[in-house]
Coordinates of C-alpha atoms and ligand atoms in Angstrom, one line a residue:
X28 CA 58.5 16.8 72.8
X29 CA 55.8 14.1 72.6
X30 CA 56.0 11.3 75.2
X31 CA 55.7 7.6 74.2
X32 CA 53.1 7.4 71.4
X33 CA 50.3 4.8 71.5
X34 CA 50.8 2.0 69.1
X35 CA 47.3 1.4 67.9
X36 CA 45.9 1.3 64.4
X37 CA 44.8 4.6 62.9
X38 CA 41.2 3.9 61.9
X39 CA 39.2 6.9 61.1
X40 CA 35.7 6.9 62.7
X41 CA 33.5 6.6 59.6
X42 CA 29.8 6.7 59.5
X43 CA 29.8 4.0 56.8
X44 CA 31.4 1.6 59.3
X45 CA 28.1 1.6 61.3
X46 CA 26.0 0.2 58.5
X47 CA 28.7 -2.2 57.4
X48 CA 28.8 -3.6 60.9
X49 CA 25.0 -4.0 61.0
X50 CA 25.0 -5.6 57.5
X51 CA 27.7 -8.1 58.5
X52 CA 26.6 -9.1 62.0
X53 CA 22.8 -8.4 61.9
X54 CA 22.2 -8.8 58.2
X55 CA 18.8 -10.3 58.5
X56 CA 17.6 -8.0 61.2
X57 CA 14.6 -6.1 59.9
X58 CA 14.0 -2.4 58.9
X59 CA 10.3 -1.9 58.6
X60 CA 8.8 1.3 57.1
X61 CA 5.3 2.6 56.8
X62 CA 5.7 4.4 53.6
X63 CA 4.5 7.8 52.4
X64 CA 2.8 5.7 49.6
X65 CA 0.7 4.1 52.4
X66 CA 1.9 0.5 52.5
X67 CA 4.4 -1.3 54.8
X68 CA 7.8 -2.0 53.4
X69 CA 10.2 -4.6 54.8
X70 CA 14.0 -4.8 54.3
X71 CA 17.0 -5.7 56.5
X72 CA 20.5 -4.3 57.3
X73 CA 22.2 -6.3 54.6
X74 CA 19.9 -5.1 51.8
X75 CA 20.0 -1.5 53.2
X76 CA 23.7 -1.4 53.2
X77 CA 23.8 -2.7 49.6
X78 CA 21.3 -0.1 48.5
X79 CA 23.2 2.7 50.3
X80 CA 26.3 1.7 48.2
X81 CA 24.2 1.8 45.0
X82 CA 23.0 5.2 46.0
X83 CA 26.6 6.4 46.6
X84 CA 27.3 5.2 43.0
X85 CA 24.2 7.0 41.7
X86 CA 25.1 10.3 43.4
X87 CA 28.6 10.1 41.9
X88 CA 27.0 9.5 38.5
X89 CA 24.9 12.7 39.0
X90 CA 28.2 14.5 39.4
X91 CA 28.4 14.8 43.2
X92 CA 31.9 15.1 44.6
X93 CA 33.4 15.5 48.1
X94 CA 31.6 18.0 50.3
X95 CA 28.6 18.4 48.0
X96 CA 25.3 18.7 49.9
X97 CA 22.5 16.2 49.3
X98 CA 19.4 17.6 50.9
X99 CA 16.3 15.6 52.1
X100 CA 12.7 16.6 52.7
X101 CA 11.5 13.3 54.0
X102 CA 9.8 11.4 56.7
X103 CA 11.4 8.6 58.7
X104 CA 11.8 5.7 56.2
X105 CA 14.3 3.3 54.7
X106 CA 15.1 5.4 51.7
X107 CA 15.9 8.3 54.0
X108 CA 18.2 5.9 55.9
X109 CA 19.9 4.9 52.6
X110 CA 20.5 8.6 51.9
X111 CA 22.0 9.1 55.4
X112 CA 24.6 6.4 54.6
X113 CA 24.9 6.7 50.8
X114 CA 25.6 10.4 51.0
X115 CA 27.7 10.7 54.1
X116 CA 29.5 7.4 53.5
X117 CA 30.7 8.6 50.1
X118 CA 32.1 11.9 51.5
X119 CA 29.0 14.0 50.6
X120 CA 27.1 15.9 53.2
X121 CA 23.5 14.8 54.1
X122 CA 21.4 17.9 54.8
X123 CA 18.1 17.1 56.4
X124 CA 15.5 19.9 56.0
X125 CA 12.5 20.2 58.3
X126 CA 9.5 20.1 55.9
X127 CA 7.3 21.7 58.6
X128 CA 9.1 25.0 58.3
X129 CA 7.5 27.7 56.2
X130 CA 8.2 27.3 52.4
X131 CA 10.2 30.5 52.4
X132 CA 12.4 29.2 55.2
X133 CA 12.9 25.9 53.4
X134 CA 14.1 27.7 50.3
X135 CA 16.3 30.0 52.4
X136 CA 17.9 27.0 54.1
X137 CA 18.5 25.1 50.8
X138 CA 20.1 28.1 49.3
X139 CA 22.2 28.8 52.4
X140 CA 23.4 25.2 52.5
X141 CA 24.2 25.3 48.8
X142 CA 22.3 22.0 48.3
X143 CA 23.2 20.3 45.0
X144 CA 20.7 17.4 45.1
X145 CA 17.3 17.5 46.8
X146 CA 15.6 14.1 47.5
X147 CA 12.0 14.3 48.7
X148 CA 9.1 12.1 49.6
X149 CA 5.9 12.0 47.5
X150 CA 4.1 14.1 50.2
X151 CA 6.2 17.1 49.3
X152 CA 5.8 17.0 45.5
X153 CA 3.3 20.0 45.5
X154 CA 5.6 21.9 47.8
X155 CA 8.7 21.3 45.6
X156 CA 6.8 22.2 42.4
X157 CA 6.2 25.6 44.0
X158 CA 9.7 26.0 45.4
X159 CA 11.8 24.6 42.6
X160 CA 12.3 27.9 40.6
X161 CA 13.8 29.5 43.7
X162 CA 16.1 26.7 44.6
X163 CA 19.0 28.1 42.6
X164 CA 21.8 25.7 43.7
X165 CA 19.8 22.5 43.3
X166 CA 20.9 20.7 40.1
X167 CA 19.0 17.4 40.6
X168 CA 15.5 16.8 42.1
X169 CA 14.9 13.2 43.2
X170 CA 11.5 11.9 44.1
X171 CA 11.9 9.2 46.7
X172 CA 9.6 6.7 45.1
X173 CA 9.3 4.1 42.3
X174 CA 8.4 4.6 38.6
X175 CA 4.7 3.7 39.2
X176 CA 4.3 6.7 41.6
X177 CA 6.1 9.3 39.4
X178 CA 3.8 12.1 38.3
X179 CA 2.8 12.1 34.6
X180 CA 3.4 15.8 34.4
X181 CA 5.4 18.1 36.6
X182 CA 6.9 21.6 36.5
X183 CA 10.1 20.3 38.2
X184 CA 12.8 20.3 35.7
X185 CA 14.4 16.9 35.0
X186 CA 12.7 15.2 37.9
X187 CA 14.4 11.9 38.7
X188 CA 13.0 8.7 40.2
X189 CA 14.9 7.5 43.3
X190 CA 14.3 3.8 42.6
X191 CA 15.5 4.0 39.1
X192 CA 18.7 5.8 40.1
X193 CA 19.4 3.2 42.7
X194 CA 18.5 0.1 40.7
X195 CA 20.6 1.2 37.7
X196 CA 23.7 0.6 39.8
X197 CA 25.5 -2.7 40.7
X198 CA 26.6 -1.9 44.2
X199 CA 30.2 -2.7 43.3
X200 CA 31.5 0.1 45.5
X201 CA 33.9 0.2 48.4
X202 CA 33.2 2.7 51.2
X203 CA 36.1 5.1 51.1
X204 CA 38.1 6.0 54.2
X205 CA 39.0 9.7 54.7
X206 CA 39.6 12.2 57.5
X207 CA 37.2 11.5 60.3
X208 CA 36.7 15.3 60.8
X209 CA 35.1 15.6 57.3
X210 CA 31.6 17.0 57.4
X211 CA 28.9 14.2 57.3
X212 CA 25.7 16.1 57.8
X213 CA 24.0 19.4 58.4
X214 CA 21.0 20.2 60.5
X215 CA 19.5 23.7 60.9
X216 CA 18.1 24.9 64.2
X217 CA 14.4 25.8 63.8
X218 CA 15.3 29.5 64.2
X219 CA 12.8 30.7 66.8
X220 CA 14.8 34.0 66.6
X221 CA 16.3 35.2 63.4
X222 CA 17.2 33.0 60.5
X223 CA 17.9 29.3 61.1
X224 CA 21.6 28.4 61.7
X225 CA 23.3 25.3 60.5
X226 CA 25.2 22.8 62.7
X227 CA 27.7 20.8 60.7
X228 CA 28.4 17.4 62.2
X229 CA 31.5 15.3 61.3
X230 CA 32.0 11.5 60.9
X231 CA 34.0 11.6 64.2
X232 CA 31.4 13.5 66.1
X233 CA 28.6 11.3 64.8
X234 CA 30.3 8.0 65.6
X235 CA 31.3 9.1 69.1
X236 CA 27.8 10.3 69.7
X237 CA 26.4 7.0 68.5
X238 CA 28.6 5.1 71.0
X239 CA 27.7 7.4 73.8
X240 CA 23.9 7.4 73.1
X241 CA 23.7 3.6 73.0
X242 CA 25.2 3.2 76.6
X243 CA 22.9 1.7 79.2
X244 CA 22.7 4.9 81.2
X245 CA 22.2 6.8 78.0
X246 CA 19.4 5.7 75.7
X247 CA 20.4 2.1 76.3
X248 CA 19.9 0.5 72.9
X249 CA 20.6 -3.3 72.4
X250 CA 20.5 -5.9 69.7
X251 CA 17.2 -7.3 71.1
X252 CA 15.4 -4.0 70.9
X253 CA 12.8 -3.0 68.3
X254 CA 13.3 0.7 68.0
X255 CA 10.8 3.2 66.5
X256 CA 12.0 6.8 66.3
X257 CA 9.0 9.0 66.3
X258 CA 11.3 11.9 66.4
X259 CA 11.8 12.8 62.8
X260 CA 15.1 12.2 60.9
X261 CA 15.0 15.9 60.2
X262 CA 15.0 16.8 63.9
X263 CA 18.7 16.5 64.8
X264 CA 19.1 13.2 63.0
X265 CA 16.3 11.6 65.0
X266 CA 18.5 12.1 68.0
X267 CA 21.2 9.9 66.5
X268 CA 19.1 6.7 66.4
X269 CA 19.8 6.0 62.7
X270 CA 23.4 5.7 63.8
X271 CA 23.1 4.0 67.2
X272 CA 20.6 1.4 66.1
X273 CA 23.0 -0.2 63.5
X274 CA 25.8 0.1 66.0
X275 CA 23.9 -2.3 68.3
X276 CA 22.1 -4.2 65.5
X277 CA 18.5 -3.6 66.6
X278 CA 15.4 -3.8 64.5
X279 CA 14.3 -0.4 63.2
X280 CA 10.8 0.6 62.6
X281 CA 9.9 3.8 60.7
X282 CA 6.4 5.5 60.9
X283 CA 6.7 7.6 57.7
X284 CA 4.2 10.4 57.8
X285 CA 1.7 8.4 59.8
X286 CA 2.2 10.0 63.2
X287 CA -1.4 10.2 64.6
X288 CA -2.2 8.2 67.7
X289 CA -4.0 5.3 65.9
X290 CA -1.3 4.7 63.3
X291 CA 1.5 4.8 65.8
X292 CA -0.4 2.5 68.2
X293 CA -1.0 -0.1 65.5
X294 CA 2.6 0.0 64.3
X295 CA 3.9 -0.3 67.9
X296 CA 1.8 -3.4 68.3
X297 CA 2.3 -5.0 64.9
X298 CA 6.1 -4.7 64.9
X299 CA 6.5 -5.4 68.7
X300 CA 8.3 -2.1 69.3
X301 CA 10.2 -2.1 72.6
X302 CA 11.7 1.3 72.6
X303 CA 10.9 4.7 71.1
X304 CA 11.8 8.4 71.3
X305 CA 9.9 11.7 70.7
X306 CA 9.0 15.1 72.0
X307 CA 6.3 15.4 74.6
X308 CA 3.6 16.6 72.1
X309 CA 3.6 13.4 70.1
X310 CA 2.9 11.3 73.2
X311 CA -0.2 13.4 73.9
X312 CA -1.8 12.0 70.7
X313 CA -0.8 8.4 71.4
X314 CA -1.8 8.5 75.0
X315 CA -5.2 10.0 74.2
X316 CA -5.9 7.4 71.5
X317 CA -4.9 4.5 73.8
X318 CA -7.0 5.9 76.7
X319 CA -10.1 6.5 74.6
X320 CA -9.9 3.0 73.2
X321 CA -8.9 1.4 76.5
X322 CA -5.8 -0.1 74.9
X323 CA -2.5 -1.2 76.5
X324 CA 0.9 -1.9 74.9
X325 CA 2.1 -5.5 74.7
X326 CA 5.8 -4.9 73.9
X327 CA 6.6 -1.2 74.4
X328 CA 8.8 -0.9 77.5
X329 CA 10.8 2.3 77.4
X330 CA 10.8 5.7 75.7
X331 CA 13.0 8.7 75.6
X332 CA 11.3 12.0 75.9
X333 CA 13.1 15.3 75.3
X334 CA 13.2 18.3 73.1
X335 CA 11.2 20.2 75.6
X336 CA 10.5 19.5 79.3
X337 CA 8.5 16.3 79.8
X338 CA 5.6 17.1 82.2
X339 CA 5.8 14.8 85.2
X340 CA 2.1 14.1 84.7
X341 CA 2.9 12.6 81.3
X342 CA 5.7 10.5 82.8
X343 CA 3.2 9.2 85.4
X344 CA 0.6 8.3 82.9
X345 CA 3.0 6.4 80.7
X346 CA 4.6 4.6 83.7
X347 CA 1.5 3.9 85.8
X348 CA -1.2 3.3 83.2
X349 CA 0.9 1.8 80.4
X350 CA 4.0 0.3 82.1
X351 CA 6.3 2.4 79.8
X352 CA 9.5 3.7 81.5
X353 CA 10.1 7.3 80.6
X354 CA 13.7 8.4 80.1
X355 CA 13.9 12.1 80.3
X356 CA 16.7 13.6 78.2
X357 CA 18.0 17.0 77.2
X358 CA 20.0 18.2 74.2
X359 CA 20.0 20.5 71.3
X360 CA 20.8 20.7 67.6
X361 CA 24.2 22.2 68.4
X362 CA 24.9 19.0 70.5
X363 CA 24.1 16.3 68.0
X364 CA 21.8 16.4 70.3
X365 CA 22.4 14.3 73.4
X366 CA 23.6 16.2 76.5
X367 CA 22.0 14.7 79.6
X368 CA 19.8 11.7 80.4
X369 CA 18.0 11.1 83.7
X370 CA 19.0 7.7 85.0
X371 CA 19.4 6.9 88.7
X372 CA 22.5 5.9 90.6
X373 CA 22.3 2.8 92.9
X374 CA 22.5 5.0 96.0
X375 CA 19.1 6.4 95.0
X376 CA 17.5 3.0 95.7
X377 CA 17.4 4.2 99.3
X378 CA 15.1 7.1 98.5
X379 CA 11.4 6.9 98.8
X380 CA 9.6 6.5 95.5
X381 CA 8.5 10.1 95.3
X382 CA 12.0 11.5 95.8
X383 CA 13.3 9.0 93.3
X384 CA 10.7 10.2 90.8
X385 CA 11.6 13.8 91.4
X386 CA 15.1 13.0 90.2
X387 CA 13.9 11.2 87.1
X388 CA 11.8 14.3 86.3
X389 CA 15.0 16.3 86.0
X390 CA 16.9 16.5 82.7
X391 CA 19.6 14.3 84.1
X392 CA 23.3 13.6 84.2
X393 CA 25.7 14.2 81.4
X394 CA 26.7 11.3 79.3
X395 CA 30.5 10.8 79.0
X396 CA 31.8 13.1 76.3
X397 CA 29.8 16.1 77.4
X398 CA 30.9 18.4 80.2
X399 CA 28.7 21.2 81.6
X400 CA 28.7 24.1 84.0
X401 CA 26.3 26.8 85.1
X402 CA 27.5 30.4 85.1
X403 CA 26.2 33.6 86.7
X404 CA 25.8 36.7 84.5
X405 CA 29.5 37.5 84.9
X406 CA 30.5 34.0 83.6
X407 CA 31.5 32.8 87.1
X408 CA 30.8 29.1 87.7
X409 CA 27.9 28.5 90.2
X410 CA 27.8 25.7 92.7
X411 CA 26.2 22.3 92.1
X412 CA 23.8 22.5 95.0
X413 CA 20.5 22.0 93.1
X414 CA 19.5 25.5 94.1
X415 CA 21.7 28.0 92.3
X416 CA 20.4 28.5 88.8
X417 CA 22.5 30.0 85.9
X418 CA 23.3 29.9 82.3
X419 CA 24.1 26.4 81.2
X420 CA 27.3 26.0 79.0
X421 CA 28.7 22.7 77.6
X422 CA 31.7 21.3 75.8
X423 CA 32.5 18.1 74.0
X424 CA 33.5 16.4 70.8
X425 CA 29.9 16.4 69.5
X426 CA 29.2 20.1 70.4
X427 CA 29.6 22.7 67.6
X428 CA 32.3 25.3 67.9
X429 CA 30.8 27.5 65.2
X430 CA 27.7 27.8 63.0
X431 CA 27.8 27.0 59.3
X432 CA 28.5 30.1 57.1
X433 CA 28.8 32.3 60.2
X434 CA 31.9 34.3 61.0
X435 CA 32.5 34.8 64.7
X436 CA 32.4 32.3 67.5
X437 CA 29.3 31.6 69.6
X438 CA 31.6 30.2 72.4
X439 CA 32.4 31.8 75.7
X440 CA 35.8 31.4 77.3
X441 CA 35.8 30.3 81.0
X442 CA 38.7 28.9 83.0
X443 CA 40.9 28.8 79.9
X444 CA 38.5 26.7 77.9
X445 CA 35.8 27.3 75.3
X446 CA 32.2 26.5 76.2
X447 CA 29.0 26.6 74.1
X448 CA 26.3 28.7 75.7
X449 CA 23.1 26.7 75.4
X450 CA 20.7 29.5 76.1
X451 CA 19.1 27.4 78.8
X452 CA 18.9 28.3 82.5
X453 CA 19.5 25.4 84.9
X454 CA 20.4 24.0 88.3
X455 CA 22.8 21.1 88.9
X456 CA 22.7 19.1 92.1
X457 CA 25.6 17.5 93.9
X458 CA 25.0 14.2 92.1
X459 CA 25.3 16.0 88.7
X460 CA 21.6 16.0 87.9
X461 CA 20.8 19.0 85.8
X462 CA 17.4 20.6 85.8
X463 CA 16.3 23.1 83.2
X464 CA 14.5 26.1 84.7
X465 CA 13.7 27.6 81.3
X466 CA 15.1 28.8 78.1
X467 CA 16.6 32.1 79.1
X468 CA 14.2 34.0 76.7
X469 CA 11.2 32.3 78.3
X470 CA 11.8 32.9 82.0
X471 CA 9.2 35.2 83.5
X472 CA 10.9 38.1 85.3
X473 CA 8.6 39.3 88.0
X474 CA 9.9 42.2 90.0
X475 CA 13.5 41.1 89.6
X476 CA 12.7 37.5 90.6
X477 CA 12.5 34.7 88.1
X478 CA 9.6 32.4 87.6
X479 CA 10.1 29.1 85.7
X480 CA 7.5 28.7 83.0
X481 CA 8.3 25.0 83.0
X482 CA 7.3 24.7 86.7
X483 CA 4.0 26.4 86.0
X484 CA 3.3 24.2 82.9
X485 CA 4.1 21.0 84.8
X486 CA 1.6 21.9 87.6
X487 CA -1.1 22.7 85.1
X488 CA -0.5 19.5 83.2
X489 CA -1.1 17.5 86.3
X490 CA -4.7 18.7 86.4
X491 CA -7.0 16.1 85.0
X492 CA -8.9 18.5 82.7
X493 CA -5.7 20.0 81.1
X494 CA -4.5 18.7 77.7
X495 CA -1.7 21.2 77.2
X496 CA -0.5 24.3 78.9
X497 CA 1.9 27.1 78.2
X498 CA 3.1 29.8 80.7
X499 CA 4.3 33.1 79.2
X500 CA 5.4 36.5 80.4
X501 CA 2.7 39.2 80.2
X502 CA 3.5 42.9 80.7
X503 CA 2.7 44.2 84.1
X504 CA 2.9 47.9 85.1
X505 CA 4.3 47.2 88.6
X506 CA 6.1 43.9 88.3
X507 CA 7.4 44.3 84.8
X508 CA 6.2 40.7 83.9
X509 CA 3.7 38.4 85.4
X510 CA 2.8 34.8 84.3
X511 CA -0.2 34.2 82.1
X512 CA -1.2 30.6 81.6
X513 CA -2.6 29.5 78.2
X514 CA -4.5 26.2 78.4
X515 CA -6.1 23.7 76.1
X516 CA -8.7 21.6 77.9
X517 CA -9.1 17.9 77.3
X518 CA -12.0 16.9 75.1
X519 CA -15.2 17.0 77.1
X520 CA -13.4 18.2 80.3
X521 CA -14.6 21.2 82.3
X522 CA -12.6 23.5 84.5
X523 CA -12.8 27.2 85.2
X524 CA -9.9 29.6 85.5
X525 CA -10.7 30.0 89.2
X526 CA -10.6 26.3 89.8
X527 CA -7.3 25.9 87.9
X528 CA -5.7 28.7 89.8
X529 CA -6.8 27.1 93.0
X530 CA -5.0 23.9 91.9
X531 CA -1.7 25.9 92.1
X532 CA -2.2 26.7 95.8
X533 CA 0.3 24.7 97.9
X534 CA 2.1 23.4 94.8
X535 CA 4.2 26.5 94.2
X536 CA 5.1 29.8 96.1
X537 CA 2.1 32.1 96.1
X538 CA 3.9 34.9 94.3
X539 CA 4.6 32.5 91.4
X540 CA 1.0 31.5 90.8
X541 CA -0.2 32.9 87.4
X542 CA -2.1 36.1 87.4
X543 CA -4.6 34.9 84.8
X544 CA -5.6 31.9 82.7
X545 CA -7.0 31.9 79.2
X546 CA -8.5 28.9 77.5
X547 CA -7.8 28.3 73.8
X548 CA -8.6 25.6 71.4
X549 CA -5.0 25.1 70.2
X550 CA -1.5 26.1 71.3
X551 CA 0.9 26.9 68.4
X552 CA 3.9 24.5 67.9
X553 CA 7.2 25.0 66.2
X554 CA 8.4 22.8 63.4
X555 CA 10.0 20.5 65.9
X556 CA 6.8 20.2 68.0
X557 CA 7.6 22.6 70.8
X558 CA 5.3 25.3 72.2
X559 CA 5.9 28.4 70.2
X560 CA 6.3 30.9 73.1
X561 CA 7.3 33.8 70.8
X562 CA 4.1 33.5 68.9
X563 CA 2.0 33.1 72.1
X564 CA 3.6 36.2 73.6
X565 CA 2.8 38.1 70.4
X566 CA -0.8 36.8 70.5
X567 CA -1.3 37.9 74.1
X568 CA 0.7 41.1 73.9
X569 CA -2.4 43.3 74.6
X570 CA -3.8 40.9 77.2
X571 CA -4.8 42.9 80.4
X572 CA -4.1 41.0 83.5
X573 CA -6.7 41.3 86.3
X574 CA -6.2 44.4 88.4
X575 CA -4.1 46.3 85.8
Ligands
LIG612 P1 15.1 24.0 67.9 O1 13.8 23.3 68.2 O2 15.3 25.4 68.5 O3 15.6 23.8 66.6 P2 16.6 22.1 69.4 O4 15.7 21.0 69.1 O5 18.0 22.0 69.3 O6 16.2 23.3 68.6 O7 16.2 22.7 70.9 C1 17.1 22.7 71.9 C2 16.4 23.3 73.1 O8 15.3 22.5 73.5 C3 17.3 23.2 74.4 O9 18.2 24.3 74.4 C4 16.2 23.4 75.5 O10 15.8 24.7 75.6 C5 15.1 22.6 74.9 N1 15.1 21.2 75.5 C6 15.5 20.1 74.9 N2 15.3 19.1 75.7 C7 14.7 19.5 76.8 C8 14.2 18.9 78.0 N3 14.3 17.6 78.3 N4 13.7 19.8 78.9 C9 13.6 21.1 78.7 N5 14.0 21.7 77.6 C10 14.5 20.9 76.7

């Protein structure tokens, strides 16, 4: 027997409502894109919403119907934004593909997702020319450019011009309302182990995530911000920013493919960017460029860093040298992606600056909507004491409960509820601040004790001569595994392995200090800009640690 029912309107949470809101209340707020074509393009929320409607009409004219997948291989830009809304808003499913994956993986993903339309930036024309014959499900290839940039000749059958498709329509289109649990978009994990797996988001999950991520203790977006997502729109929907920015009505700036330090710096300054988001590796380039050229930022105030652990040394550089507040956040593709954000409580004002900073270096507190626990190997909940570390599990309305096209559930049942196992190992303190020790497959298991690769990397990164560092497990006859540190030095910096090992003394328990250090010119990264530990472990499989 239901009790008294609420008497509120039934309004499904629709993605289209976000851009409609921005168009109506922030119509003249700008969207600026540095295009793949090389120039700067300026539009606003009103014009973007109109073009999204025209695109919805064009996709219908191509024969797309509810549930059909519209894939993108594209950088961050206004056309990509129009596809987000034009496709999802008209009950199609926007499937963002990561162009940095291997071509075979891209083809595999497009086939797995059953993509019907593939929209791509000019940059990817040669790639698609090669892949097109293997993309069996794709009926329409759309080049995201104007007539002037269309190739005179191409092997791609019936290649269409995005601008012509859009401009042929009149925009006389009303966004439909339908079940808010309808699929809106798909994003595949980068598949460090096995084939990539798809996470299918819904209108409901996306709108709820947009609300939550805009909160002050979350990413904290506001109408007065100028927001530049460096994180790509193919990496978990640029962490939801293309949805939370119109929700608050901020100005949006897109860098296109121009992600080097110089291009980013210039765009930050020219457009007066206040807020940004990206993985640690992208900040390395920007920081190096600014330092080498003795530059400061005039408007840039805050950035979210996540996707992998933000080294405290990077936080300090951004904060102390550049006056940019770093907001450390944690999440994953399966979580839309936001899980936790590190923002202090008022009681932490009483702490000394160092202790305060230690908290900010953690991955942070959950945002409302996400619940988390840490479990031991028998799935028993562990205490929130900041010491016990265990397998991190989460639940919430923007957390997946299954993978696309996969039978079987990835969830674990604890205390009568379903939880998603993140594959991360973490501690949680009494104030709810979660700290990732490692991905479970990256922890270094030395004689039955665990060593956090993140701790070792964070220490190494604090050394002035270190540009980037990765700690990996190396086989050891006695201890099973011991840490090996792989280091890229800063340009023109000098440090020996012995000196760097000495730097660990007093900063970590003696038995956790790496057994050896190797210097390399480059560390491999995944398609989402994370250190590719699997590849490194493979590369150093035969490495003999000293004394073995
Ligand atoms: P992938 O790169 O595998 O496609 P995701 O981008 O979804 O997938 O990666 C999610 C994982 O990234 C998390 O499970 C966690 O291991 C790692 N991660 C994300 N943010 C952080 C962070 N702030 N600190 C440490 N690890 C992080």
